[in-house]
Short mmCIF file of N, CA and C in Angstrom, two decimals:
data_model
loop_
_atom_site.label_atom_id
_atom_site.label_comp_id
_atom_site.label_asym_id
_atom_site.label_seq_id
_atom_site.Cartn_x
_atom_site.Cartn_y
_atom_site.Cartn_z
N THR A 1 -176.24 22.80 5.04
CA THR A 1 -176.20 21.82 3.99
C THR A 1 -175.46 22.41 2.81
N ILE A 2 -174.51 21.67 2.29
CA ILE A 2 -173.77 22.12 1.13
C ILE A 2 -174.56 21.72 -0.10
N GLN A 3 -174.95 22.70 -0.90
CA GLN A 3 -175.70 22.43 -2.10
C GLN A 3 -174.96 23.02 -3.29
N LEU A 4 -174.64 22.21 -4.23
CA LEU A 4 -174.03 22.66 -5.48
C LEU A 4 -174.84 22.08 -6.62
N TYR A 5 -174.76 22.74 -7.75
CA TYR A 5 -175.51 22.28 -8.89
C TYR A 5 -174.53 21.73 -9.92
N TYR A 6 -174.91 20.67 -10.57
CA TYR A 6 -174.04 20.07 -11.56
C TYR A 6 -174.73 20.05 -12.91
N ASN A 7 -173.91 19.92 -13.92
CA ASN A 7 -174.43 19.79 -15.27
C ASN A 7 -173.72 18.62 -15.92
N ASP A 8 -173.92 18.44 -17.21
CA ASP A 8 -173.34 17.30 -17.90
C ASP A 8 -171.81 17.28 -17.84
N SER A 9 -171.18 18.47 -17.69
CA SER A 9 -169.72 18.52 -17.67
C SER A 9 -169.15 18.12 -16.31
N LEU A 10 -169.97 18.14 -15.28
CA LEU A 10 -169.52 17.73 -13.95
C LEU A 10 -170.48 16.66 -13.44
N GLU A 11 -170.04 15.43 -13.53
CA GLU A 11 -170.90 14.31 -13.17
C GLU A 11 -171.22 14.33 -11.68
N LYS A 12 -172.36 13.77 -11.34
CA LYS A 12 -172.83 13.78 -9.97
C LYS A 12 -171.84 13.12 -9.01
N ASP A 13 -171.24 12.00 -9.38
CA ASP A 13 -170.30 11.33 -8.47
C ASP A 13 -169.05 12.17 -8.24
N VAL A 14 -168.62 12.92 -9.26
CA VAL A 14 -167.47 13.82 -9.09
C VAL A 14 -167.84 14.94 -8.13
N LEU A 15 -169.01 15.52 -8.33
CA LEU A 15 -169.50 16.58 -7.45
C LEU A 15 -169.65 16.07 -6.03
N ASP A 16 -170.21 14.86 -5.87
CA ASP A 16 -170.37 14.28 -4.53
C ASP A 16 -169.00 14.12 -3.84
N GLY A 17 -167.98 13.77 -4.61
CA GLY A 17 -166.63 13.66 -4.05
C GLY A 17 -166.10 14.99 -3.55
N TYR A 18 -166.33 16.06 -4.34
CA TYR A 18 -165.91 17.40 -3.91
C TYR A 18 -166.66 17.84 -2.66
N ILE A 19 -167.95 17.56 -2.63
CA ILE A 19 -168.75 17.93 -1.45
C ILE A 19 -168.26 17.15 -0.23
N ALA A 20 -167.94 15.87 -0.41
CA ALA A 20 -167.42 15.07 0.70
C ALA A 20 -166.09 15.65 1.21
N GLU A 21 -165.25 16.13 0.29
CA GLU A 21 -163.99 16.75 0.72
C GLU A 21 -164.26 18.00 1.55
N LEU A 22 -165.20 18.82 1.12
CA LEU A 22 -165.54 20.03 1.87
C LEU A 22 -166.12 19.70 3.24
N ARG A 23 -167.00 18.72 3.29
CA ARG A 23 -167.59 18.32 4.57
C ARG A 23 -166.53 17.75 5.50
N THR A 24 -165.58 17.00 4.95
CA THR A 24 -164.50 16.44 5.75
C THR A 24 -163.62 17.56 6.31
N LEU A 25 -163.30 18.52 5.48
CA LEU A 25 -162.50 19.66 5.94
C LEU A 25 -163.24 20.41 7.05
N ARG A 26 -164.54 20.61 6.87
CA ARG A 26 -165.33 21.26 7.91
C ARG A 26 -165.31 20.44 9.19
N ALA A 27 -165.43 19.12 9.08
CA ALA A 27 -165.40 18.25 10.26
C ALA A 27 -164.05 18.34 10.97
N VAL A 28 -162.97 18.44 10.22
CA VAL A 28 -161.63 18.58 10.83
C VAL A 28 -161.59 19.84 11.69
N TYR A 29 -162.08 20.94 11.16
CA TYR A 29 -162.05 22.18 11.92
C TYR A 29 -163.02 22.14 13.10
N TYR A 30 -164.15 21.50 12.94
CA TYR A 30 -165.05 21.34 14.08
C TYR A 30 -164.42 20.45 15.15
N TYR A 31 -163.65 19.45 14.74
CA TYR A 31 -162.93 18.62 15.72
C TYR A 31 -162.00 19.50 16.56
N TYR A 32 -161.23 20.36 15.90
CA TYR A 32 -160.30 21.23 16.63
C TYR A 32 -161.05 22.19 17.55
N MET A 33 -162.17 22.73 17.09
CA MET A 33 -162.95 23.61 17.97
C MET A 33 -163.50 22.84 19.16
N LEU A 34 -163.96 21.62 18.92
CA LEU A 34 -164.44 20.77 20.00
C LEU A 34 -163.33 20.50 21.01
N ASP A 35 -162.15 20.17 20.51
CA ASP A 35 -161.02 19.86 21.36
C ASP A 35 -160.57 21.09 22.16
N PHE A 36 -160.53 22.25 21.51
CA PHE A 36 -160.05 23.46 22.17
C PHE A 36 -161.08 24.11 23.07
N PHE A 37 -162.35 24.14 22.62
CA PHE A 37 -163.36 24.93 23.32
C PHE A 37 -164.52 24.12 23.89
N GLY A 38 -164.83 22.97 23.31
CA GLY A 38 -165.96 22.17 23.79
C GLY A 38 -167.25 22.57 23.12
N ASN A 39 -167.99 23.44 23.75
CA ASN A 39 -169.30 23.86 23.24
C ASN A 39 -169.11 24.96 22.20
N VAL A 40 -169.43 24.66 20.96
CA VAL A 40 -169.35 25.65 19.89
C VAL A 40 -170.60 25.55 19.04
N PRO A 41 -170.99 26.63 18.38
CA PRO A 41 -172.16 26.55 17.50
C PRO A 41 -171.86 25.74 16.25
N ILE A 42 -172.84 24.99 15.80
CA ILE A 42 -172.72 24.25 14.55
C ILE A 42 -173.50 25.02 13.49
N CYS A 43 -172.82 25.34 12.43
CA CYS A 43 -173.45 26.06 11.31
C CYS A 43 -173.32 25.17 10.08
N GLU A 44 -174.43 24.76 9.53
CA GLU A 44 -174.44 23.85 8.38
C GLU A 44 -174.92 24.50 7.09
N SER A 45 -175.27 25.77 7.14
CA SER A 45 -175.82 26.41 5.96
C SER A 45 -175.36 27.86 5.87
N THR A 46 -175.12 28.32 4.65
CA THR A 46 -174.76 29.72 4.47
C THR A 46 -175.95 30.64 4.69
N SER A 47 -177.15 30.09 4.69
CA SER A 47 -178.34 30.90 4.92
C SER A 47 -178.71 30.99 6.40
N GLN A 48 -177.96 30.30 7.25
CA GLN A 48 -178.23 30.33 8.69
C GLN A 48 -177.83 31.69 9.25
N THR A 49 -178.75 32.35 9.93
CA THR A 49 -178.47 33.67 10.48
C THR A 49 -177.82 33.55 11.86
N ILE A 50 -177.26 34.64 12.32
CA ILE A 50 -176.66 34.67 13.66
C ILE A 50 -177.72 34.38 14.71
N ASN A 51 -178.92 34.91 14.51
CA ASN A 51 -180.00 34.67 15.47
C ASN A 51 -180.43 33.21 15.50
N ASP A 52 -180.24 32.49 14.38
CA ASP A 52 -180.59 31.07 14.31
C ASP A 52 -179.47 30.17 14.82
N THR A 53 -178.31 30.74 15.06
CA THR A 53 -177.13 29.97 15.45
C THR A 53 -177.06 29.90 16.97
N LYS A 54 -177.14 28.70 17.48
CA LYS A 54 -177.11 28.47 18.93
C LYS A 54 -175.88 27.66 19.30
N GLN A 55 -175.39 27.89 20.49
CA GLN A 55 -174.25 27.12 20.96
C GLN A 55 -174.67 25.66 21.15
N SER A 56 -173.84 24.76 20.66
CA SER A 56 -174.12 23.33 20.78
C SER A 56 -173.34 22.76 21.96
N THR A 57 -173.82 21.65 22.48
CA THR A 57 -173.10 20.98 23.57
C THR A 57 -171.91 20.23 23.00
N ARG A 58 -170.99 19.85 23.86
CA ARG A 58 -169.84 19.04 23.44
C ARG A 58 -170.32 17.76 22.75
N GLN A 59 -171.33 17.13 23.31
CA GLN A 59 -171.85 15.89 22.75
C GLN A 59 -172.41 16.12 21.35
N GLU A 60 -173.14 17.22 21.16
CA GLU A 60 -173.71 17.51 19.83
C GLU A 60 -172.60 17.76 18.80
N VAL A 61 -171.55 18.48 19.20
CA VAL A 61 -170.45 18.74 18.27
C VAL A 61 -169.71 17.45 17.96
N TYR A 62 -169.47 16.64 18.99
CA TYR A 62 -168.82 15.34 18.81
C TYR A 62 -169.64 14.49 17.83
N ASP A 63 -170.94 14.40 18.05
CA ASP A 63 -171.82 13.60 17.18
C ASP A 63 -171.80 14.13 15.74
N PHE A 64 -171.77 15.45 15.59
CA PHE A 64 -171.73 16.06 14.27
C PHE A 64 -170.43 15.69 13.54
N VAL A 65 -169.30 15.83 14.21
CA VAL A 65 -168.00 15.51 13.61
C VAL A 65 -167.95 14.03 13.23
N LYS A 66 -168.38 13.18 14.13
CA LYS A 66 -168.37 11.73 13.89
C LYS A 66 -169.22 11.38 12.67
N LYS A 67 -170.43 11.93 12.62
CA LYS A 67 -171.33 11.64 11.50
C LYS A 67 -170.75 12.14 10.19
N GLU A 68 -170.23 13.35 10.18
CA GLU A 68 -169.66 13.92 8.95
C GLU A 68 -168.51 13.05 8.44
N LEU A 69 -167.58 12.68 9.32
CA LEU A 69 -166.44 11.88 8.90
C LEU A 69 -166.87 10.51 8.38
N LEU A 70 -167.77 9.85 9.10
CA LEU A 70 -168.21 8.52 8.68
C LEU A 70 -169.05 8.56 7.42
N ASP A 71 -169.87 9.60 7.25
CA ASP A 71 -170.68 9.73 6.03
C ASP A 71 -169.82 10.02 4.80
N CYS A 72 -168.78 10.80 4.98
CA CYS A 72 -167.95 11.23 3.84
C CYS A 72 -166.90 10.19 3.44
N LEU A 73 -166.47 9.37 4.37
CA LEU A 73 -165.39 8.42 4.12
C LEU A 73 -165.55 7.63 2.82
N PRO A 74 -166.70 7.01 2.54
CA PRO A 74 -166.81 6.21 1.30
C PRO A 74 -166.70 7.04 0.02
N LEU A 75 -166.93 8.33 0.10
CA LEU A 75 -166.92 9.19 -1.09
C LEU A 75 -165.56 9.80 -1.37
N LEU A 76 -164.61 9.62 -0.47
CA LEU A 76 -163.29 10.22 -0.62
C LEU A 76 -162.37 9.33 -1.44
N SER A 77 -161.35 9.93 -2.01
CA SER A 77 -160.39 9.22 -2.84
C SER A 77 -159.34 8.50 -2.00
N ASP A 78 -158.80 7.42 -2.57
CA ASP A 78 -157.65 6.74 -1.97
C ASP A 78 -156.35 7.46 -2.28
N GLY A 79 -156.42 8.50 -3.11
CA GLY A 79 -155.22 9.22 -3.55
C GLY A 79 -154.37 9.74 -2.40
N LYS A 80 -153.08 9.89 -2.68
CA LYS A 80 -152.13 10.37 -1.67
C LYS A 80 -152.20 11.89 -1.59
N CYS A 81 -152.52 12.39 -0.42
CA CYS A 81 -152.65 13.83 -0.24
C CYS A 81 -151.31 14.49 0.11
N GLN A 82 -150.24 13.71 0.29
CA GLN A 82 -148.94 14.29 0.62
C GLN A 82 -147.95 14.21 -0.54
N ASP A 83 -148.38 13.71 -1.67
CA ASP A 83 -147.51 13.59 -2.83
C ASP A 83 -147.78 14.79 -3.75
N ALA A 84 -146.81 15.71 -3.83
CA ALA A 84 -146.99 16.95 -4.58
C ALA A 84 -147.25 16.72 -6.07
N SER A 85 -146.88 15.55 -6.58
CA SER A 85 -147.12 15.27 -8.00
C SER A 85 -148.49 14.64 -8.24
N ASN A 86 -149.25 14.42 -7.19
CA ASN A 86 -150.54 13.76 -7.27
C ASN A 86 -151.66 14.79 -7.36
N ALA A 87 -152.74 14.45 -8.04
CA ALA A 87 -153.90 15.34 -8.17
C ALA A 87 -154.58 15.58 -6.82
N TYR A 88 -154.32 14.73 -5.84
CA TYR A 88 -154.97 14.86 -4.53
C TYR A 88 -154.09 15.54 -3.48
N TYR A 89 -152.98 16.10 -3.93
CA TYR A 89 -152.07 16.79 -3.01
C TYR A 89 -152.81 17.90 -2.26
N GLY A 90 -152.72 17.86 -0.93
CA GLY A 90 -153.34 18.89 -0.10
C GLY A 90 -154.84 18.79 0.03
N ARG A 91 -155.43 17.70 -0.43
CA ARG A 91 -156.88 17.56 -0.39
C ARG A 91 -157.29 16.54 0.68
N MET A 92 -158.57 16.52 0.95
CA MET A 92 -159.11 15.57 1.91
C MET A 92 -159.29 14.23 1.21
N THR A 93 -158.64 13.20 1.74
CA THR A 93 -158.70 11.86 1.17
C THR A 93 -159.11 10.88 2.27
N LYS A 94 -159.23 9.61 1.89
CA LYS A 94 -159.60 8.59 2.88
C LYS A 94 -158.58 8.54 4.02
N ALA A 95 -157.30 8.70 3.71
CA ALA A 95 -156.29 8.66 4.76
C ALA A 95 -156.54 9.74 5.81
N VAL A 96 -156.91 10.93 5.37
CA VAL A 96 -157.21 12.02 6.30
C VAL A 96 -158.42 11.66 7.15
N ALA A 97 -159.46 11.13 6.51
CA ALA A 97 -160.68 10.77 7.25
C ALA A 97 -160.40 9.66 8.26
N TYR A 98 -159.65 8.63 7.85
CA TYR A 98 -159.31 7.57 8.81
C TYR A 98 -158.50 8.12 9.98
N TYR A 99 -157.55 8.98 9.67
CA TYR A 99 -156.74 9.59 10.74
C TYR A 99 -157.64 10.36 11.71
N MET A 100 -158.55 11.17 11.18
CA MET A 100 -159.42 11.97 12.05
C MET A 100 -160.40 11.10 12.82
N ILE A 101 -160.88 10.02 12.22
CA ILE A 101 -161.77 9.10 12.95
C ILE A 101 -160.98 8.46 14.09
N ALA A 102 -159.74 8.05 13.82
CA ALA A 102 -158.91 7.46 14.87
C ALA A 102 -158.68 8.46 16.00
N ARG A 103 -158.41 9.69 15.63
CA ARG A 103 -158.17 10.73 16.64
C ARG A 103 -159.44 11.00 17.46
N LEU A 104 -160.58 11.03 16.77
CA LEU A 104 -161.85 11.23 17.46
C LEU A 104 -162.13 10.07 18.41
N ALA A 105 -161.88 8.85 17.95
CA ALA A 105 -162.10 7.67 18.79
C ALA A 105 -161.16 7.66 19.99
N LEU A 106 -159.90 7.99 19.76
CA LEU A 106 -158.91 8.00 20.82
C LEU A 106 -159.29 8.98 21.93
N ASN A 107 -159.85 10.11 21.56
CA ASN A 107 -160.21 11.14 22.53
C ASN A 107 -161.67 11.10 22.94
N SER A 108 -162.43 10.15 22.42
CA SER A 108 -163.87 10.11 22.67
C SER A 108 -164.27 10.01 24.15
N PRO A 109 -163.54 9.28 25.01
CA PRO A 109 -163.96 9.26 26.41
C PRO A 109 -163.96 10.64 27.06
N VAL A 110 -163.02 11.47 26.67
CA VAL A 110 -162.96 12.83 27.23
C VAL A 110 -163.93 13.75 26.51
N LEU A 111 -164.01 13.63 25.19
CA LEU A 111 -164.87 14.52 24.42
C LEU A 111 -166.34 14.31 24.69
N THR A 112 -166.73 13.11 25.11
CA THR A 112 -168.15 12.81 25.33
C THR A 112 -168.54 12.82 26.80
N SER A 113 -167.61 13.11 27.68
CA SER A 113 -167.90 13.07 29.11
C SER A 113 -167.91 14.47 29.70
N ASP A 114 -168.60 14.59 30.80
CA ASP A 114 -168.58 15.85 31.54
C ASP A 114 -167.35 15.82 32.45
N VAL A 115 -166.27 16.34 31.93
CA VAL A 115 -164.99 16.22 32.63
C VAL A 115 -164.49 17.54 33.20
N LYS A 116 -165.39 18.47 33.41
CA LYS A 116 -165.00 19.82 33.82
C LYS A 116 -164.01 19.81 34.98
N ASN A 117 -164.33 19.12 36.05
CA ASN A 117 -163.44 19.08 37.21
C ASN A 117 -162.96 17.66 37.49
N PHE A 118 -163.08 16.80 36.51
CA PHE A 118 -162.79 15.38 36.70
C PHE A 118 -161.36 15.15 37.18
N ALA A 119 -160.40 15.75 36.50
CA ALA A 119 -158.98 15.51 36.83
C ALA A 119 -158.60 16.08 38.18
N SER A 120 -159.25 17.14 38.60
CA SER A 120 -158.87 17.77 39.86
C SER A 120 -159.37 16.99 41.08
N VAL A 121 -160.35 16.11 40.90
CA VAL A 121 -160.90 15.39 42.05
C VAL A 121 -160.64 13.89 42.00
N ASN A 122 -159.86 13.44 41.04
CA ASN A 122 -159.60 12.01 40.90
C ASN A 122 -158.10 11.75 40.74
N SER A 123 -157.70 10.57 41.15
CA SER A 123 -156.30 10.17 41.03
C SER A 123 -156.01 9.77 39.59
N PRO A 124 -154.72 9.72 39.20
CA PRO A 124 -154.39 9.26 37.85
C PRO A 124 -154.93 7.86 37.56
N LYS A 125 -154.95 6.97 38.54
CA LYS A 125 -155.49 5.62 38.32
C LYS A 125 -156.99 5.68 38.05
N GLN A 126 -157.72 6.50 38.80
CA GLN A 126 -159.16 6.63 38.57
C GLN A 126 -159.44 7.20 37.18
N ILE A 127 -158.63 8.17 36.78
CA ILE A 127 -158.79 8.76 35.46
C ILE A 127 -158.52 7.71 34.39
N ASN A 128 -157.43 6.95 34.56
CA ASN A 128 -157.08 5.89 33.60
C ASN A 128 -158.18 4.84 33.52
N ASP A 129 -158.69 4.41 34.66
CA ASP A 129 -159.76 3.40 34.68
C ASP A 129 -161.03 3.92 33.99
N PHE A 130 -161.35 5.18 34.25
CA PHE A 130 -162.53 5.79 33.64
C PHE A 130 -162.39 5.84 32.12
N VAL A 131 -161.26 6.35 31.64
CA VAL A 131 -161.03 6.48 30.20
C VAL A 131 -161.04 5.11 29.53
N SER A 132 -160.36 4.14 30.14
CA SER A 132 -160.29 2.80 29.57
C SER A 132 -161.68 2.17 29.46
N ALA A 133 -162.46 2.24 30.53
CA ALA A 133 -163.80 1.65 30.53
C ALA A 133 -164.74 2.39 29.57
N THR A 134 -164.65 3.70 29.54
CA THR A 134 -165.53 4.49 28.68
C THR A 134 -165.27 4.18 27.20
N GLY A 135 -164.00 4.08 26.83
CA GLY A 135 -163.65 3.78 25.43
C GLY A 135 -164.19 2.46 24.96
N LYS A 136 -164.31 1.51 25.87
CA LYS A 136 -164.86 0.20 25.50
C LYS A 136 -166.36 0.26 25.24
N ASN A 137 -167.01 1.31 25.74
CA ASN A 137 -168.46 1.43 25.59
C ASN A 137 -168.89 2.41 24.51
N ILE A 138 -167.93 3.03 23.83
CA ILE A 138 -168.25 3.95 22.75
C ILE A 138 -168.13 3.20 21.42
N SER A 139 -169.17 3.29 20.61
CA SER A 139 -169.25 2.49 19.39
C SER A 139 -169.01 3.34 18.14
N PHE A 140 -168.27 2.77 17.19
CA PHE A 140 -168.05 3.36 15.88
C PHE A 140 -168.38 2.30 14.83
N SER A 141 -169.01 2.71 13.75
CA SER A 141 -169.22 1.82 12.61
C SER A 141 -168.45 2.38 11.42
N VAL A 142 -167.34 1.72 11.11
CA VAL A 142 -166.46 2.17 10.03
C VAL A 142 -166.37 1.06 9.00
N ASP A 143 -166.63 1.40 7.76
CA ASP A 143 -166.57 0.42 6.67
C ASP A 143 -167.43 -0.81 6.94
N GLY A 144 -168.57 -0.61 7.57
CA GLY A 144 -169.48 -1.71 7.85
C GLY A 144 -169.12 -2.54 9.07
N LYS A 145 -168.04 -2.18 9.77
CA LYS A 145 -167.62 -2.90 10.97
C LYS A 145 -167.95 -2.05 12.20
N THR A 146 -168.61 -2.65 13.18
CA THR A 146 -168.90 -1.94 14.41
C THR A 146 -167.85 -2.33 15.45
N MET A 147 -167.22 -1.31 16.02
CA MET A 147 -166.11 -1.52 16.96
C MET A 147 -166.22 -0.53 18.11
N ASN A 148 -165.54 -0.85 19.21
CA ASN A 148 -165.46 0.14 20.27
C ASN A 148 -164.39 1.17 19.90
N ALA A 149 -164.23 2.20 20.73
CA ALA A 149 -163.29 3.28 20.39
C ALA A 149 -161.88 2.76 20.21
N TRP A 150 -161.44 1.86 21.09
CA TRP A 150 -160.05 1.37 21.02
C TRP A 150 -159.82 0.52 19.77
N GLU A 151 -160.80 -0.32 19.44
CA GLU A 151 -160.70 -1.12 18.21
C GLU A 151 -160.72 -0.22 16.97
N THR A 152 -161.47 0.86 17.05
CA THR A 152 -161.55 1.81 15.94
C THR A 152 -160.20 2.47 15.69
N VAL A 153 -159.51 2.85 16.75
CA VAL A 153 -158.19 3.47 16.61
C VAL A 153 -157.25 2.52 15.87
N VAL A 154 -157.21 1.26 16.29
CA VAL A 154 -156.33 0.27 15.66
C VAL A 154 -156.74 0.05 14.21
N TYR A 155 -158.03 -0.11 13.95
CA TYR A 155 -158.53 -0.34 12.60
C TYR A 155 -158.15 0.82 11.67
N CYS A 156 -158.39 2.04 12.13
CA CYS A 156 -158.10 3.21 11.29
C CYS A 156 -156.60 3.36 11.06
N GLN A 157 -155.80 3.05 12.06
CA GLN A 157 -154.34 3.11 11.88
C GLN A 157 -153.92 2.11 10.81
N GLU A 158 -154.50 0.92 10.84
CA GLU A 158 -154.18 -0.09 9.83
C GLU A 158 -154.62 0.37 8.43
N LYS A 159 -155.77 1.04 8.34
CA LYS A 159 -156.25 1.53 7.05
C LYS A 159 -155.33 2.63 6.52
N VAL A 160 -154.88 3.53 7.40
CA VAL A 160 -153.96 4.59 6.98
C VAL A 160 -152.66 3.96 6.48
N ALA A 161 -152.16 2.97 7.20
CA ALA A 161 -150.93 2.27 6.77
C ALA A 161 -151.13 1.58 5.42
N SER A 162 -152.31 0.98 5.21
CA SER A 162 -152.57 0.29 3.94
C SER A 162 -152.66 1.26 2.77
N LEU A 163 -152.90 2.53 3.07
CA LEU A 163 -152.95 3.56 2.03
C LEU A 163 -151.57 4.15 1.76
N GLY A 164 -150.55 3.60 2.43
CA GLY A 164 -149.18 4.00 2.13
C GLY A 164 -148.55 5.02 3.06
N TYR A 165 -149.15 5.23 4.22
CA TYR A 165 -148.61 6.21 5.17
C TYR A 165 -147.98 5.49 6.35
N ALA A 166 -146.91 6.08 6.88
CA ALA A 166 -146.24 5.53 8.05
C ALA A 166 -145.50 6.64 8.77
N LEU A 167 -145.33 6.46 10.05
CA LEU A 167 -144.49 7.40 10.81
C LEU A 167 -143.04 7.13 10.48
N GLN A 168 -142.25 8.16 10.46
CA GLN A 168 -140.81 8.01 10.22
C GLN A 168 -140.14 7.46 11.48
N PRO A 169 -139.08 6.66 11.31
CA PRO A 169 -138.39 6.10 12.48
C PRO A 169 -137.82 7.18 13.40
N LYS A 170 -137.37 8.28 12.83
CA LYS A 170 -136.82 9.38 13.62
C LYS A 170 -137.94 10.38 13.89
N PHE A 171 -138.26 10.60 15.16
CA PHE A 171 -139.41 11.43 15.55
C PHE A 171 -139.41 12.79 14.87
N THR A 172 -138.26 13.44 14.79
CA THR A 172 -138.19 14.80 14.25
C THR A 172 -138.43 14.84 12.74
N ASP A 173 -138.43 13.71 12.07
CA ASP A 173 -138.69 13.68 10.62
C ASP A 173 -140.17 13.64 10.29
N ASN A 174 -141.00 13.39 11.28
CA ASN A 174 -142.44 13.32 11.02
C ASN A 174 -143.03 14.69 10.79
#
């Protein structure tokens, strides 16, 4: 748990925004660990000892990342994190959270399934059918809307676009 203390010079809502940015950044790195390694320990406190730290399952890490991103989203700024003249340059903003939620949703059928030997024993069509069906059964609640994984990807992409981000027409410019 991230605990910071505030005083009159740092208002609670400002502090909550900073904490949300830190939690979002932590969720981004946990997403990458989940994607690369699967089962990793979740550490939520600086007072947690090595003996108290246990390896988490893929599902537990996935659930942790999802909860962190969805909990922090309303507290993040709409500011542009890619504009060097902006106060939010290089920081965690709503656009980052929407992007990571979309990425989590897009990969959720694989991240939440026991796929250890799945690809080696199934045809590409079976894999495609499994992923497609599984994504329809995974639920996300973003901005008060409950959607399946595929609807979440589209919704988050639209939110990122509405915040002023777009892919460049030339692939190498992205």
